[in-house]
Coordinates of C-alpha atoms and ligand atoms in Angstrom, one line a residue:
M154 CA 8.0 85.9 190.1
K155 CA 8.7 82.2 188.6
Q156 CA 11.9 81.5 189.7
A157 CA 11.3 82.6 193.0
I158 CA 9.0 79.7 193.7
A159 CA 10.5 77.4 191.3
L160 CA 9.9 73.4 191.9
E161 CA 13.8 72.8 192.5
N162 CA 13.4 74.5 195.6
S163 CA 11.1 72.1 197.0
P164 CA 11.6 68.2 197.9
H165 CA 8.1 68.1 198.2
F166 CA 7.8 68.8 193.9
L167 CA 5.9 71.8 194.7
G168 CA 6.1 75.1 192.8
Y169 CA 7.0 76.2 189.6
S170 CA 8.4 74.3 186.1
G171 CA 9.2 76.1 182.9
T172 CA 8.7 74.5 179.7
G173 CA 10.4 71.4 178.2
S174 CA 11.7 70.5 182.1
E175 CA 8.9 67.8 182.6
S176 CA 9.1 64.9 180.4
T177 CA 6.5 62.1 180.1
G178 CA 7.5 58.6 178.1
G179 CA 11.0 59.9 177.7
Q180 CA 10.1 62.8 175.8
S181 CA 10.1 66.5 177.0
D182 CA 6.6 68.6 177.2
Q183 CA 6.1 71.6 175.8
R184 CA 4.2 73.3 178.8
E185 CA 5.1 74.9 182.0
Q186 CA 3.3 75.0 185.1
V187 CA 2.9 75.4 189.0
E188 CA 2.1 72.7 191.5
F189 CA 0.0 73.2 194.8
A190 CA -1.0 70.6 197.1
T191 CA -2.8 70.7 200.5
E192 CA -1.3 73.1 202.3
L193 CA 0.9 70.8 204.9
D194 CA 4.2 71.0 206.9
A195 CA 6.6 68.9 206.4
I196 CA 7.3 66.0 208.8
W197 CA 9.7 63.9 207.2
Q198 CA 13.0 63.3 209.5
E199 CA 15.7 60.7 209.0
G200 CA 14.3 57.2 209.6
M201 CA 10.7 57.8 208.3
P202 CA 9.9 56.4 204.4
L203 CA 11.8 59.0 202.0
Y204 CA 8.2 59.4 200.4
E205 CA 6.8 61.2 203.7
R206 CA 8.9 63.9 202.0
L207 CA 6.6 64.3 199.2
R208 CA 4.2 66.0 202.0
G209 CA 4.8 69.4 202.7
P210 CA 4.0 73.0 202.2
N211 CA 3.3 75.0 199.3
Q212 CA 5.4 77.9 197.8
W213 CA 3.1 81.2 197.4
P214 CA 4.5 84.0 195.0
E215 CA 4.6 87.6 196.6
A216 CA 3.5 88.7 193.5
F217 CA 0.3 87.6 194.3
P218 CA -1.1 87.4 197.5
E219 CA -4.4 86.6 196.6
L220 CA -3.5 83.6 195.3
R221 CA -3.0 81.5 198.3
K222 CA -6.8 81.6 199.6
V223 CA -8.1 80.7 196.0
V224 CA -6.1 77.9 195.9
N225 CA -6.4 76.7 199.3
D226 CA -10.2 77.2 198.8
Y227 CA -10.0 75.3 195.8
V228 CA -8.6 72.5 196.9
Q229 CA -11.0 72.4 199.8
A230 CA -13.8 72.4 197.9
M231 CA -12.4 69.9 194.8
A232 CA -11.7 67.7 198.3
R233 CA -15.1 67.5 199.3
L234 CA -16.4 67.3 195.7
G235 CA -14.0 64.4 195.4
E236 CA -15.5 62.6 198.5
T237 CA -19.2 62.8 197.4
F238 CA -18.2 61.4 193.7
L239 CA -16.5 58.7 195.3
G240 CA -19.6 57.8 197.2
L241 CA -21.4 57.4 194.2
V242 CA -18.4 55.3 192.2
A243 CA -18.4 52.6 195.0
Q244 CA -22.2 52.6 195.0
A245 CA -22.1 51.9 191.1
L246 CA -19.7 49.4 192.1
S247 CA -22.2 47.5 194.3
L248 CA -19.7 48.7 197.3
S249 CA -20.7 50.8 200.4
P250 CA -20.4 54.4 199.9
E251 CA -17.4 54.8 202.5
T252 CA -15.3 51.7 201.0
L253 CA -13.5 53.9 198.9
L254 CA -12.4 56.7 201.2
S255 CA -10.1 54.5 203.6
F256 CA -7.5 55.1 200.4
L257 CA -7.4 58.6 200.6
S258 CA -4.5 60.7 201.2
D259 CA -4.1 63.8 203.4
Q260 CA -2.7 65.3 200.4
H261 CA -4.1 66.3 197.0
R262 CA -2.4 68.1 194.4
L263 CA -3.4 70.9 192.3
K264 CA -1.8 72.4 189.1
L265 CA -2.4 75.3 187.2
V266 CA -0.9 74.4 183.8
H267 CA 0.2 76.4 180.5
Y268 CA 0.8 75.1 177.4
P269 CA 2.4 78.0 175.0
A270 CA 1.4 78.3 171.4
S271 CA 3.6 76.1 168.8
K272 CA 4.8 77.8 166.0
P273 CA 3.1 77.9 162.7
G274 CA 5.6 75.0 160.8
D275 CA 6.5 73.7 163.8
T276 CA 5.7 69.9 163.0
G277 CA 7.8 67.7 164.4
A278 CA 6.6 65.0 167.0
A279 CA 8.9 66.6 170.2
S280 CA 7.6 70.2 169.6
A281 CA 3.7 68.9 169.7
Q282 CA 4.0 67.0 172.4
G283 CA 1.9 69.1 175.3
V284 CA 2.5 66.3 178.0
G285 CA 2.7 62.6 176.2
P286 CA 0.5 59.8 176.5
H287 CA 0.1 58.6 180.4
K288 CA -2.1 57.5 183.1
D289 CA -2.3 59.8 185.8
S290 CA 0.1 58.8 189.0
S291 CA -0.9 61.4 191.4
G292 CA -4.3 60.5 192.0
W293 CA -6.9 58.2 193.0
W294 CA -9.3 60.3 190.3
T295 CA -8.4 63.1 188.6
F296 CA -10.7 66.3 188.2
L297 CA -9.8 68.2 185.2
L298 CA -11.0 72.0 184.5
Q299 CA -9.9 72.9 181.0
A300 CA -9.5 76.7 181.6
S301 CA -9.2 77.9 177.6
P302 CA -12.4 79.2 175.3
P303 CA -14.2 75.9 174.1
E304 CA -12.4 76.1 170.6
V305 CA -8.8 75.5 172.0
K306 CA -8.7 72.0 172.0
G307 CA -5.7 69.8 173.0
L308 CA -6.6 67.2 175.3
Q309 CA -7.0 63.7 174.0
A310 CA -8.0 60.3 175.4
L311 CA -6.8 56.7 174.2
N312 CA -10.3 54.7 173.6
K313 CA -11.1 50.6 173.6
A314 CA -10.0 50.6 170.0
G315 CA -6.7 52.2 170.7
Q316 CA -8.1 55.6 168.7
W317 CA -7.2 59.3 170.2
V318 CA -10.5 61.2 170.4
D319 CA -10.8 64.5 171.3
I320 CA -12.0 65.6 175.0
P321 CA -14.8 68.8 174.0
V322 CA -14.1 71.7 176.3
K323 CA -17.9 71.8 178.1
P324 CA -18.1 75.3 180.3
G325 CA -18.7 74.7 183.6
T326 CA -17.9 71.0 183.5
F327 CA -15.0 68.9 185.2
V328 CA -13.0 66.0 182.6
V329 CA -13.0 63.2 185.6
N330 CA -10.1 60.8 184.8
I331 CA -9.4 57.5 186.5
G332 CA -5.9 57.2 188.3
Q333 CA -3.3 54.2 188.7
A334 CA -4.5 53.1 191.7
F335 CA -7.9 53.0 191.2
E336 CA -6.9 50.1 188.5
V337 CA -4.9 48.2 190.7
V338 CA -7.5 48.7 193.5
T339 CA -10.4 47.5 191.1
A340 CA -8.2 44.5 190.2
G341 CA -8.4 46.0 186.4
V342 CA -12.0 46.1 186.3
C343 CA -11.5 49.6 186.0
K344 CA -8.6 50.7 183.8
A345 CA -6.8 54.0 184.5
T346 CA -7.3 56.3 181.4
T347 CA -4.5 57.0 179.0
H348 CA -4.7 60.5 177.9
R349 CA -2.2 63.0 176.3
V350 CA -2.4 66.8 175.4
L351 CA -1.1 68.0 171.9
S352 CA 0.3 71.5 171.5
G353 CA -1.8 73.6 169.1
L354 CA -1.3 77.3 167.6
Q355 CA -3.4 78.6 170.3
E356 CA -2.3 78.7 174.0
R357 CA -4.0 76.5 176.2
Y358 CA -4.6 76.7 180.3
S359 CA -6.0 73.5 182.4
V360 CA -6.2 72.9 185.8
P361 CA -6.1 69.5 187.1
F362 CA -6.9 68.3 190.6
F363 CA -5.7 65.0 191.7
Q364 CA -7.2 63.5 194.4
G365 CA -4.2 61.5 196.8
V366 CA -4.1 58.1 197.6
R367 CA -2.2 57.2 200.8
R368 CA 1.4 57.3 200.9
D369 CA 1.4 54.3 203.3
L370 CA -0.9 52.1 201.2
T371 CA 0.8 48.7 200.4
R372 CA 0.0 46.6 197.5
T373 CA -1.6 43.9 199.6
E374 CA -4.0 46.2 200.9
A375 CA -4.9 47.7 197.6
R376 CA -5.4 44.3 196.5
A377 CA -8.0 43.3 199.4
L378 CA -11.1 44.3 197.4
S379 CA -10.2 41.8 194.3
P380 CA -12.3 38.9 195.5
H381 CA -15.3 41.5 195.4
F382 CA -14.1 42.8 191.8
A383 CA -13.6 38.8 190.4
S384 CA -17.1 38.9 189.6
F385 CA -17.1 41.8 187.3
E386 CA -15.6 41.7 183.9
E387 CA -12.0 42.8 183.3
G388 CA -12.0 46.1 181.6
I389 CA -10.9 46.1 177.7
E390 CA -7.8 48.8 176.7
P391 CA -5.6 48.4 173.7
D392 CA -2.0 47.4 173.9
Q393 CA -0.8 51.0 173.7
A394 CA -2.5 52.1 177.0
R395 CA -0.9 48.6 178.9
E396 CA 2.4 49.6 177.8
I397 CA 2.4 52.9 179.7
D398 CA 4.6 53.4 182.7
S399 CA 2.7 52.5 185.8
A400 CA 4.9 50.8 188.2
F401 CA 2.3 50.2 190.9
L402 CA 0.2 48.2 188.6
H403 CA 3.7 46.6 187.4
G404 CA 4.3 45.2 191.0
K405 CA 8.0 46.2 191.9
Y406 CA 7.2 48.5 195.1
D407 CA 5.5 48.0 197.8
T408 CA 3.9 51.2 198.7
W409 CA 1.9 54.0 196.7
G410 CA 4.3 56.4 198.4
E411 CA 7.4 55.1 197.0
T412 CA 6.0 54.7 193.5
Q413 CA 4.9 58.2 193.6
L414 CA 8.3 59.5 194.6
R415 CA 9.6 57.5 191.6
T416 CA 7.4 58.9 189.4
K417 CA 8.2 62.2 190.5
I418 CA 11.7 61.6 190.1
R419 CA 11.4 60.5 187.0
S420 CA 9.5 63.4 185.8
H421 CA 11.6 66.3 187.8
R422 CA 15.1 65.0 187.8
D423 CA 17.0 68.2 189.1
N424 CA 14.7 67.7 192.3
G425 CA 15.9 63.9 192.2
R426 CA 19.3 64.6 192.5
I427 CA 19.3 67.3 194.6
F428 CA 17.1 66.0 197.2
Y429 CA 17.0 62.1 196.9
P430 CA 20.7 61.1 195.8
E431 CA 20.1 57.8 197.6
V432 CA 17.7 56.7 195.0
F433 CA 18.3 58.6 192.0
E434 CA 20.2 56.2 190.1
D435 CA 18.0 53.0 191.0
Y436 CA 14.8 55.2 190.0
I437 CA 16.0 56.7 186.9
K438 CA 17.5 53.3 185.8
D439 CA 14.5 51.1 186.6
G440 CA 12.4 51.6 183.4
N441 CA 9.3 49.9 184.4
Ligands
AKG517 O1 -3.9 69.6 180.4 C1 -4.9 68.7 180.4 O2 -5.8 68.7 179.9 C2 -4.5 67.7 181.0 C3 -3.2 67.6 181.8 C4 -2.7 66.3 182.6 O3 -3.2 65.4 182.0 C5 -1.9 66.1 183.6 O4 -1.3 67.2 184.1 O5 -1.7 65.0 184.4
FE2_518 FE1 -3.0 63.6 183.1

């Protein structure tokens, strides 16, 4: 069933990927996941920007016909919740409620994630990495459901003092992360959340919803609100957070879409090799 919807089949990076197939910070992640997105058709043709190929249909497992409606309904509900939330965030930042909506994409992403239990005595750093330290790159904001019982820990965030703190599991709540693009748009006032997941002796499930950013958003457009944020204090973050791979923040690519494509290719190299040979080598070599 898992191989029938393998992510390697999809130029849109949608589908199942197995344990160890994804890497973060150059080290392989000990988790398996199915990635879904807002159900859209593929529109990319020769001559269009390559990043438009990120848009496309989901792969649905035949063995679970009920999943299609559940996932589509969940994505729609989260898209609405996310928009309401953005209105409140805008007001908290002295902006009109609709300001932040203009950055939104037609495509949001959702993952069903499973972290297998690590084996007792398995203490090496590599086996402990559920997912390595990162700032979310798929999202404007992330709404994460920790879907295992409260005693199953694993998610940690880096605080301003550079310490990793456990994020408690509170049933009926979402963990909300700020994504990389939001840090750019707020000119560093709202730092993207640096977080990671450690493997534990119990398996763990999570369901992150990544509210999407317009693929054609340029760096210039992303900086349009900088004058507004000049009167705010710059956010504080430890050196470890500043070193996180974040191509849009560090200024290499012109559009959010290209940055996203690069991140996806670096995380899922087989897909990069198969579907994006024209940029594969460049994106892999480009460390930061
Ligand atoms: O599993 C989690 O709690 C977090 C997952 C995560 O950070 C991600 O997939 O970006
Ligand atoms: Fe994340």
